[in-house]
Short mmCIF file of C-alpha atoms and ligand atoms in Angstrom, two decimals:
data_model
loop_
_atom_site.label_atom_id
_atom_site.label_comp_id
_atom_site.label_asym_id
_atom_site.label_seq_id
_atom_site.Cartn_x
_atom_site.Cartn_y
_atom_site.Cartn_z
CA MET A 135 71.43 109.21 77.38
CA VAL A 136 73.84 106.75 78.96
CA PRO A 137 76.43 105.23 76.57
CA PRO A 138 75.21 102.07 74.78
CA GLY A 139 76.17 98.56 75.83
CA SER A 140 75.19 94.92 75.91
CA LYS A 141 71.84 94.04 77.48
CA LEU A 142 73.18 90.66 78.63
CA PRO A 143 73.15 90.06 82.41
CA PRO A 144 76.24 91.43 84.23
CA LEU A 145 77.33 87.89 85.12
CA VAL A 146 77.57 86.99 81.43
CA GLN A 147 79.37 90.26 80.61
CA THR A 148 81.86 89.60 83.42
CA ALA A 149 82.49 86.03 82.20
CA ARG A 150 83.08 87.26 78.65
CA PHE A 151 85.54 89.87 79.85
CA MET A 152 87.45 87.32 81.94
CA ALA A 153 87.59 84.84 79.05
CA ASP A 154 88.78 87.36 76.49
CA PRO A 155 89.82 90.70 78.00
CA VAL A 156 90.77 92.19 74.64
CA GLY A 157 88.19 90.63 72.29
CA ALA A 158 85.25 91.57 74.53
CA PHE A 159 86.18 95.25 74.16
CA GLU A 160 86.91 95.00 70.44
CA ARG A 161 83.45 93.56 69.88
CA ALA A 162 81.79 96.27 71.99
CA HIS A 163 83.79 98.91 70.10
CA ARG A 164 82.71 97.54 66.69
CA ARG A 165 79.11 97.34 67.76
CA TYR A 166 78.66 100.55 69.77
CA GLY A 167 81.42 102.90 68.66
CA PRO A 168 83.99 104.90 70.67
CA ILE A 169 82.06 105.02 73.94
CA PHE A 170 80.25 102.08 75.50
CA THR A 171 79.13 100.61 78.82
CA ILE A 172 80.13 97.29 80.34
CA ARG A 173 78.35 95.94 83.41
CA TYR A 174 80.29 93.70 85.79
CA THR A 175 78.65 91.78 88.64
CA GLY A 176 78.89 93.46 92.00
CA PHE A 177 80.22 96.79 90.69
CA PRO A 178 78.72 99.98 89.28
CA PRO A 179 78.59 100.05 85.45
CA GLU A 180 81.80 101.16 83.73
CA VAL A 181 81.91 103.38 80.65
CA TYR A 182 84.92 102.91 78.39
CA VAL A 183 86.15 105.44 75.85
CA THR A 184 88.50 104.63 72.99
CA THR A 185 89.74 107.97 71.61
CA ALA A 186 92.34 110.35 72.99
CA GLU A 187 89.85 113.26 73.00
CA LEU A 188 87.31 111.38 75.09
CA ALA A 189 90.06 110.07 77.38
CA GLU A 190 91.26 113.66 77.96
CA GLN A 191 87.76 114.55 79.11
CA VAL A 192 87.74 111.69 81.58
CA TYR A 193 91.21 112.65 82.87
CA LYS A 194 89.96 116.23 83.32
CA THR A 195 87.70 114.96 86.10
CA ASP A 196 90.88 114.68 88.19
CA GLN A 197 90.38 118.41 88.78
CA GLY A 198 87.00 117.64 90.41
CA GLY A 199 84.20 115.11 89.95
CA GLY A 200 86.23 111.97 89.36
CA SER A 201 88.05 109.85 91.95
CA ALA A 202 90.84 107.55 90.83
CA GLY A 203 91.60 106.57 94.44
CA ALA A 204 88.04 105.50 95.23
CA ALA A 205 88.02 103.39 92.05
CA ARG A 206 90.89 101.30 93.47
CA ARG A 207 90.33 101.47 97.22
CA ASP A 208 88.27 98.32 97.80
CA PHE A 209 90.79 96.01 96.13
CA LEU A 210 93.97 97.65 97.26
CA GLU A 211 93.51 98.95 100.77
CA PRO A 212 94.26 95.68 102.61
CA MET A 213 97.64 95.65 100.89
CA VAL A 214 98.66 99.31 100.63
CA GLY A 215 96.91 100.64 103.75
CA ALA A 216 94.93 103.81 104.26
CA HIS A 217 97.69 106.29 103.32
CA SER A 218 98.55 105.36 99.77
CA VAL A 219 98.76 107.65 96.78
CA LEU A 220 96.96 104.90 94.83
CA THR A 221 93.84 105.00 96.96
CA LEU A 222 93.66 108.54 98.38
CA ASP A 223 91.77 111.35 96.66
CA GLY A 224 91.49 115.13 96.99
CA GLU A 225 93.79 117.08 99.29
CA PRO A 226 95.25 114.06 101.17
CA TRP A 227 96.17 112.51 97.80
CA TRP A 228 97.91 115.71 96.68
CA GLN A 229 99.83 115.99 99.97
CA HIS A 230 101.35 112.56 99.28
CA ARG A 231 101.77 112.95 95.55
CA LYS A 232 103.73 116.17 96.04
CA LEU A 233 106.22 114.27 98.19
CA LEU A 234 106.52 111.23 95.89
CA ASN A 235 107.04 113.21 92.66
CA PRO A 236 110.52 114.67 93.34
CA PRO A 237 112.44 111.41 94.00
CA LEU A 238 110.83 109.79 90.93
CA ARG A 239 111.49 112.55 88.36
CA ALA A 240 113.54 111.64 85.28
CA LYS A 241 116.61 113.53 86.53
CA GLN A 242 116.57 111.81 89.91
CA VAL A 243 116.00 108.29 88.64
CA ALA A 244 118.72 108.71 85.99
CA GLY A 245 121.13 108.31 88.90
CA TYR A 246 119.90 104.72 89.35
CA ALA A 247 120.93 103.57 85.84
CA ASP A 248 124.21 101.95 86.91
CA ASP A 249 122.62 100.20 89.89
CA ILE A 250 119.81 98.89 87.68
CA ALA A 251 122.36 97.57 85.19
CA ALA A 252 124.33 95.87 87.99
CA ILE A 253 121.20 94.23 89.44
CA ALA A 254 120.17 93.05 85.95
CA ALA A 255 123.64 91.63 85.24
CA GLU A 256 123.63 89.77 88.56
CA LYS A 257 120.29 88.12 87.83
CA ILE A 258 120.92 87.44 84.11
CA ALA A 259 123.98 85.41 85.11
CA THR A 260 121.63 82.92 86.82
CA TRP A 261 119.34 82.31 83.81
CA PRO A 262 119.24 78.81 82.31
CA LEU A 263 120.92 78.35 78.93
CA GLY A 264 119.69 76.18 76.07
CA ARG A 265 116.24 75.33 77.42
CA PRO A 266 112.95 77.27 77.34
CA PHE A 267 111.86 79.34 80.33
CA ALA A 268 109.30 82.04 81.16
CA LEU A 269 111.04 85.38 80.85
CA ARG A 270 108.47 87.36 82.81
CA GLU A 271 109.24 85.49 86.01
CA ARG A 272 112.92 86.37 85.62
CA MET A 273 112.01 89.98 84.90
CA GLN A 274 109.94 90.07 88.08
CA GLU A 275 113.00 89.01 90.07
CA ILE A 276 114.91 91.94 88.60
CA THR A 277 112.17 94.55 89.10
CA LEU A 278 111.55 93.31 92.65
CA GLU A 279 115.23 93.63 93.48
CA ILE A 280 115.26 97.17 92.05
CA ILE A 281 112.38 98.20 94.30
CA VAL A 282 113.83 96.58 97.40
CA ARG A 283 117.33 98.01 96.92
CA LEU A 284 116.74 101.37 95.22
CA ILE A 285 113.33 102.35 96.61
CA PHE A 286 113.34 100.68 100.04
CA GLY A 287 117.11 101.15 100.24
CA ILE A 288 117.69 97.76 101.93
CA ARG A 289 121.35 96.69 101.94
CA ASP A 290 121.63 94.14 104.70
CA ALA A 291 121.98 90.67 103.10
CA GLY A 292 119.76 88.94 105.66
CA ARG A 293 116.89 91.37 105.21
CA LEU A 294 117.25 91.29 101.45
CA ALA A 295 116.96 87.50 101.54
CA ARG A 296 113.88 87.66 103.82
CA LEU A 297 112.16 90.20 101.58
CA ARG A 298 113.01 88.24 98.42
CA ALA A 299 111.22 85.27 99.95
CA LEU A 300 108.29 87.15 101.51
CA LEU A 301 107.31 89.76 98.93
CA PRO A 302 106.42 87.49 96.01
CA ARG A 303 104.22 85.44 98.37
CA LEU A 304 102.58 88.56 99.79
CA ILE A 305 101.85 89.84 96.28
CA GLU A 306 100.53 86.49 95.11
CA VAL A 307 98.21 85.89 98.06
CA GLY A 308 97.19 89.55 98.40
CA GLY A 309 96.53 89.99 94.68
CA GLY A 310 94.43 86.81 94.45
CA MET A 311 90.68 87.09 93.97
CA SER A 312 89.87 85.66 97.40
CA VAL A 313 91.70 88.51 99.13
CA ALA A 314 91.32 91.47 96.74
CA MET A 315 87.61 90.83 96.16
CA LEU A 316 86.73 89.99 99.78
CA PRO A 317 84.05 92.53 100.86
CA ALA A 318 85.32 94.86 103.61
CA GLY A 319 82.63 93.59 106.00
CA LEU A 320 83.95 90.02 105.78
CA ARG A 321 87.59 90.87 106.44
CA GLY A 322 87.21 90.73 110.24
CA PRO A 323 85.63 87.24 110.33
CA ALA A 324 87.97 85.94 107.58
CA SER A 325 91.02 87.07 109.56
CA ARG A 326 90.02 84.68 112.38
CA VAL A 327 90.06 81.53 110.24
CA PRO A 328 93.78 80.71 110.08
CA PHE A 329 93.71 78.54 106.95
CA LEU A 330 91.81 81.09 104.79
CA PRO A 331 93.87 83.05 102.23
CA TYR A 332 92.96 86.32 103.97
CA ALA A 333 94.49 85.15 107.27
CA ARG A 334 97.57 83.93 105.43
CA PHE A 335 97.80 87.28 103.72
CA LEU A 336 97.68 89.07 107.10
CA ARG A 337 100.51 86.92 108.45
CA LEU A 338 102.69 87.68 105.42
CA ARG A 339 101.86 91.36 105.62
CA ALA A 340 102.78 91.48 109.29
CA ALA A 341 106.14 89.83 108.54
CA VAL A 342 106.92 92.34 105.76
CA ASP A 343 105.75 95.29 107.85
CA ALA A 344 108.00 94.28 110.72
CA ILE A 345 111.03 94.49 108.41
CA LEU A 346 109.91 97.79 106.89
CA PHE A 347 109.18 99.50 110.22
CA ASP A 348 112.48 98.30 111.56
CA GLU A 349 114.28 99.65 108.52
CA ILE A 350 112.46 102.99 108.83
CA ALA A 351 113.56 103.23 112.48
CA ARG A 352 117.22 102.47 111.62
CA ARG A 353 117.23 104.99 108.82
CA ARG A 354 115.69 107.68 111.01
CA ALA A 355 118.64 107.11 113.31
CA ASN A 356 121.10 107.42 110.37
CA PRO A 357 119.62 109.92 107.93
CA GLY A 358 120.74 110.31 104.29
CA GLY A 359 120.94 108.05 101.25
CA THR A 360 119.91 108.45 97.64
CA ASP A 361 117.18 105.80 97.66
CA VAL A 362 113.51 106.78 97.70
CA LEU A 363 113.11 105.83 101.38
CA GLY A 364 115.90 108.27 102.26
CA ARG A 365 114.03 111.04 100.44
CA LEU A 366 110.69 110.21 102.05
CA LEU A 367 112.28 110.32 105.49
CA GLU A 368 113.13 113.97 104.85
CA THR A 369 109.40 114.79 104.52
CA GLU A 370 106.72 115.16 107.16
CA LEU A 371 105.28 111.68 106.46
CA SER A 372 104.78 109.40 109.49
CA ASP A 373 106.25 105.89 109.69
CA GLN A 374 102.88 104.34 108.81
CA GLU A 375 102.47 106.68 105.83
CA ILE A 376 105.96 105.83 104.60
CA ARG A 377 105.29 102.10 105.00
CA ASP A 378 102.08 102.48 102.98
CA GLU A 379 103.86 104.37 100.18
CA LEU A 380 106.73 101.88 100.01
CA ILE A 381 104.27 99.01 99.57
CA THR A 382 102.38 101.17 97.05
CA LEU A 383 105.48 101.63 94.91
CA LEU A 384 106.13 97.89 95.09
CA ILE A 385 102.58 96.95 94.11
CA ALA A 386 102.27 99.56 91.35
CA GLY A 387 105.79 99.26 90.02
CA HIS A 388 107.06 95.73 90.05
CA GLU A 389 104.71 93.49 88.11
CA THR A 390 103.83 96.25 85.62
CA THR A 391 107.44 96.90 84.64
CA ALA A 392 108.25 93.17 84.47
CA THR A 393 105.27 92.65 82.17
CA GLY A 394 106.32 95.59 79.98
CA LEU A 395 109.75 93.97 79.65
CA ALA A 396 108.21 90.58 78.89
CA TRP A 397 106.19 92.15 76.07
CA ALA A 398 109.24 93.97 74.75
CA PHE A 399 111.03 90.64 74.24
CA GLU A 400 107.89 88.85 73.07
CA ARG A 401 107.59 91.47 70.30
CA VAL A 402 111.18 92.12 69.22
CA LEU A 403 112.27 88.47 69.18
CA ARG A 404 109.77 88.05 66.37
CA MET A 405 111.10 91.05 64.43
CA PRO A 406 114.72 90.44 63.32
CA GLU A 407 114.93 93.84 61.58
CA VAL A 408 114.11 95.59 64.88
CA LEU A 409 116.33 93.32 66.96
CA ARG A 410 119.30 94.02 64.68
CA ARG A 411 119.21 97.73 65.54
CA LEU A 412 119.16 97.06 69.29
CA PRO A 413 120.37 97.83 71.86
CA ASP A 414 123.07 100.47 71.39
CA ASP A 415 121.18 103.05 69.35
CA GLU A 416 119.72 104.89 72.41
CA PRO A 417 116.97 106.90 70.68
CA TYR A 418 115.87 103.79 68.80
CA LEU A 419 115.83 101.71 71.99
CA ASP A 420 113.69 104.37 73.65
CA ALA A 421 111.34 104.38 70.64
CA VAL A 422 111.08 100.57 70.72
CA VAL A 423 110.10 100.66 74.39
CA LYS A 424 107.40 103.23 73.65
CA GLU A 425 106.10 101.33 70.64
CA VAL A 426 105.92 98.11 72.70
CA LEU A 427 103.87 99.95 75.35
CA ARG A 428 101.63 101.32 72.59
CA MET A 429 100.92 97.95 70.99
CA ARG A 430 100.88 95.96 74.20
CA PRO A 431 99.88 98.34 77.00
CA VAL A 432 100.34 96.51 80.27
CA VAL A 433 97.54 98.27 82.15
CA TYR A 434 94.36 98.28 80.10
CA GLU A 435 92.33 100.94 81.87
CA ALA A 436 92.63 104.01 84.07
CA PRO A 437 89.17 104.40 85.63
CA ARG A 438 87.69 107.21 87.68
CA LEU A 439 84.70 106.78 90.00
CA LEU A 440 82.41 109.70 89.20
CA ASP A 441 80.97 111.68 92.07
CA ALA A 442 79.18 114.00 89.62
CA PRO A 443 77.60 113.22 86.23
CA LEU A 444 79.98 113.51 83.27
CA ARG A 445 78.78 114.70 79.87
CA LEU A 446 80.69 113.32 76.89
CA GLY A 447 79.14 114.53 73.62
CA ASP A 448 75.55 113.28 73.51
CA HIS A 449 76.07 110.99 76.45
CA VAL A 450 75.79 111.58 80.15
CA ILE A 451 77.49 109.16 82.54
CA PRO A 452 75.70 109.18 85.90
CA ALA A 453 77.41 109.88 89.21
CA GLY A 454 78.37 106.61 90.91
CA TRP A 455 79.53 104.96 87.67
CA TYR A 456 83.10 104.37 86.56
CA ALA A 457 84.53 106.04 83.46
CA GLY A 458 87.91 105.38 81.90
CA PRO A 459 89.84 104.88 78.68
CA TYR A 460 90.29 101.35 77.35
CA ILE A 461 93.95 101.92 76.58
CA PRO A 462 94.59 99.15 73.96
CA LEU A 463 91.91 100.65 71.72
CA VAL A 464 92.99 104.27 72.22
CA HIS A 465 96.42 103.08 71.06
CA ARG A 466 94.88 101.57 67.93
CA ASP A 467 93.01 104.74 66.93
CA PRO A 468 94.09 105.46 63.33
CA ALA A 469 93.35 109.16 63.83
CA ALA A 470 96.17 109.24 66.39
CA PHE A 471 98.60 106.59 65.06
CA ALA A 472 99.04 106.00 61.32
CA GLU A 473 98.93 102.29 60.44
CA PRO A 474 98.19 101.41 64.06
CA ALA A 475 98.53 97.65 63.55
CA ARG A 476 102.16 97.96 62.43
CA PHE A 477 105.07 97.88 64.86
CA ARG A 478 106.88 101.05 63.82
CA PRO A 479 109.18 102.51 66.53
CA GLU A 480 110.11 105.31 64.11
CA ARG A 481 106.82 107.00 64.98
CA PHE A 482 108.38 107.89 68.34
CA LEU A 483 111.62 109.28 66.92
CA GLY A 484 111.59 113.08 67.01
CA GLY A 485 108.56 115.34 67.15
CA PRO A 486 106.23 115.85 70.08
CA GLN A 487 104.64 112.80 71.60
CA SER A 488 100.99 112.14 70.79
CA ARG A 489 98.64 112.64 73.71
CA ALA A 490 96.95 109.45 72.58
CA TRP A 491 99.96 107.47 73.92
CA MET A 492 98.80 106.67 77.44
CA PRO A 493 100.30 103.45 78.81
CA PHE A 494 100.82 105.38 82.06
CA GLY A 495 97.31 106.87 82.23
CA GLY A 496 96.83 110.62 82.30
CA GLY A 497 95.56 113.72 84.06
CA ARG A 498 96.80 114.47 87.55
CA ARG A 499 96.92 110.75 88.38
CA PHE A 500 99.45 109.99 85.64
CA CYS A 501 101.77 107.18 86.79
CA VAL A 502 104.29 108.59 89.24
CA GLY A 503 106.79 105.85 88.34
CA ALA A 504 106.69 106.31 84.54
CA GLN A 505 110.23 107.67 84.26
CA LEU A 506 111.66 104.93 86.43
CA ALA A 507 109.75 102.28 84.45
CA LEU A 508 111.02 103.60 81.10
CA LEU A 509 114.58 103.75 82.43
CA GLU A 510 114.36 100.20 83.81
CA MET A 511 113.06 98.91 80.50
CA ARG A 512 115.85 100.53 78.48
CA VAL A 513 118.63 99.49 80.83
CA ILE A 514 117.44 95.91 81.32
CA ILE A 515 116.87 95.32 77.59
CA ARG A 516 120.40 96.57 76.97
CA GLU A 517 121.93 94.35 79.63
CA VAL A 518 120.10 91.25 78.38
CA LEU A 519 121.01 91.80 74.74
CA HIS A 520 124.65 92.49 75.53
CA ARG A 521 124.97 89.20 77.35
CA LEU A 522 122.63 86.73 75.74
CA GLU A 523 121.13 85.74 72.46
CA LEU A 524 117.44 85.08 73.02
CA THR A 525 115.08 83.27 70.68
CA ALA A 526 111.40 82.42 70.87
CA PRO A 527 110.92 78.63 70.63
CA ASP A 528 107.47 79.17 69.16
CA PRO A 529 107.28 81.76 66.35
CA ALA A 530 103.54 82.37 66.91
CA PRO A 531 102.84 85.58 68.83
CA GLU A 532 101.70 85.10 72.42
CA ALA A 533 98.08 86.03 73.17
CA ARG A 534 97.19 88.51 75.92
CA ARG A 535 95.94 87.17 79.20
CA LEU A 536 94.67 88.93 82.27
CA THR A 537 96.89 88.54 85.34
CA ASN A 538 95.79 90.69 88.27
CA VAL A 539 95.44 94.14 86.73
CA THR A 540 97.79 93.64 83.80
CA LEU A 541 97.57 92.14 80.33
CA ALA A 542 100.50 89.74 80.17
CA PRO A 543 101.81 87.44 77.42
CA ALA A 544 99.86 84.17 77.72
CA LYS A 545 103.02 82.07 78.05
CA LEU A 546 104.85 84.76 80.05
CA THR A 547 107.25 85.16 77.09
CA ARG A 548 108.85 81.79 76.55
CA VAL A 549 112.44 82.12 75.40
CA ILE A 550 115.62 80.13 74.98
CA ALA A 551 118.86 81.88 75.96
CA ARG A 552 122.34 81.22 74.63
CA ALA A 553 125.57 82.90 75.65
CA ARG A 554 126.68 85.56 73.21
CA THR A 555 130.20 84.83 72.00
CA PRO A 556 132.05 87.02 72.10
CA ALA A 557 130.02 89.10 74.59
CA ARG A 558 128.79 92.29 72.99
CA THR A 559 129.98 95.37 74.80
CA PRO A 560 128.64 98.90 74.50
C1 LIG B 632 105.65 99.73 82.54
C2 LIG B 632 105.42 99.97 83.82
C3 LIG B 632 104.22 100.73 84.36
C4 LIG B 632 102.99 100.94 83.80
C5 LIG B 632 102.48 100.44 82.46
C6 LIG B 632 102.23 101.75 84.73
C7 LIG B 632 100.94 102.20 84.49
C8 LIG B 632 100.22 102.98 85.37
C9 LIG B 632 98.87 103.46 85.13
C10 LIG B 632 98.04 103.20 83.87
C11 LIG B 632 98.49 104.17 86.21
C12 LIG B 632 97.14 104.85 86.43
C13 LIG B 632 97.21 106.29 85.92
C14 LIG B 632 95.85 106.94 85.88
O1 LIG B 632 94.95 106.59 86.67
O2 LIG B 632 95.67 107.85 85.04
C15 LIG B 632 99.59 104.16 87.16
C16 LIG B 632 99.58 104.77 88.39
C17 LIG B 632 100.59 104.67 89.31
N1 LIG B 632 101.82 104.06 89.13
FE1 LIG B 632 102.47 103.14 87.44
N2 LIG B 632 103.01 102.01 85.83
C18 LIG B 632 104.23 101.41 85.64
C19 LIG B 632 105.32 101.45 86.50
C20 LIG B 632 105.32 102.06 87.74
C21 LIG B 632 106.46 102.13 88.63
C22 LIG B 632 107.86 101.61 88.32
C23 LIG B 632 106.03 102.75 89.77
C24 LIG B 632 106.77 103.11 91.03
C25 LIG B 632 107.93 102.73 91.36
C26 LIG B 632 104.62 103.08 89.58
C27 LIG B 632 103.83 103.72 90.52
C28 LIG B 632 102.54 104.16 90.29
C29 LIG B 632 101.73 104.85 91.29
C30 LIG B 632 102.13 105.15 92.73
C31 LIG B 632 100.52 105.18 90.67
C32 LIG B 632 99.35 105.94 91.29
C33 LIG B 632 99.48 107.43 90.96
C34 LIG B 632 98.36 108.30 91.51
O3 LIG B 632 97.23 107.81 91.63
O4 LIG B 632 98.64 109.46 91.80
N3 LIG B 632 104.23 102.66 88.35
N4 LIG B 632 100.65 103.43 86.62
#
């Protein structure tokens, strides 16, 4: 029996999901229980699970039967290319993943802490004081700069300036519906109509690629460096493969981390008792970051495209369907998290971490940048709170809204900043 779900036409189910990407799942969960089907227009049906046990079983398909790469390929390939750890599966995926893991391990990225703090301090100094602004946009500037300097290893001021101007436009145009959802068969014709978004996207991509290939060539001539590009150049990857993985790390790592940071401030600015303990108590800061990602997971799903049927209890999900956890509901499972609706960072202090905490997905496809993301969040929160006093002009919590593949605060975390006098120092 396939998992239950609404009998409404896929178009209506898609519209409901777009209008309310959290409520639509909560309703399905209440009505059908911990495993249910949603049908979107133009895609195979997707089965969502909402408990850690069921999620584990989906993640187990990473060992055979489930493809995380195929589930993302159609949307992402124009941007990340054909050699990306996001969209590959099987042996080619593992060949790349093996090479990306070492430079992104906790021990390696710990070496970036001072650089991250310096980049944050540089950008924070430019924030407006005394009037409301959207914090997420400012966070995106910081996380973009971190990727360009510490992952791509770019130092030259001219190139940095070019990339700062080009990358946000590339991401905006490339992540838009009219590019990401364009069927592969229409890409050729669309590329020949200069004013269409797809053609614009190709021009931006070519401009970025020219800088990246040039940088790769220079660095091959002068090996070394502690940035991720330097490490990838020591492997057997070709220039094209390295270009694809650099763009992959940008796409997977920049908006997600900025949104996580936006949520962290959206939450803690409304909780004076939490804010008071921040930022210098390191274990508590770490626990706050984890609790934010539990209550407001940035990525809501981690789907696998099944190439063999998957049995989950009494249900069988057919081959050709998607299966994945709906992360916000797994994180609200009272069997895994006591009082799940309460913001309680203490639950992450000491003791082993619950396997139900999955803001970074799971199985073999677990987020390769998780340690860097957690480090960035801790360091940037610390830098902001040392320098500025932030308040939320509107005490009402911000709703969740779908932006590309993330659930972001509806107002992108509106804040007012004031200088901290005297500046707090660690
Ligand atoms: C708060 C920030 C972040 C969140 C919430 C996040 C979340 C996720 C999730 C849910 C997945 C899918 C895992 C699965 O399918 O089981 C993923 C995969 C991935 N993430 Fe992240 N991520 C974040 C930051 C980063 C950063 C900073 C980078 C790199 C610099 C990165 C690179 C990747 C890559 C390359 C994959 C694909 C891994 C694979 O398929 O083998 N992410 N991430």
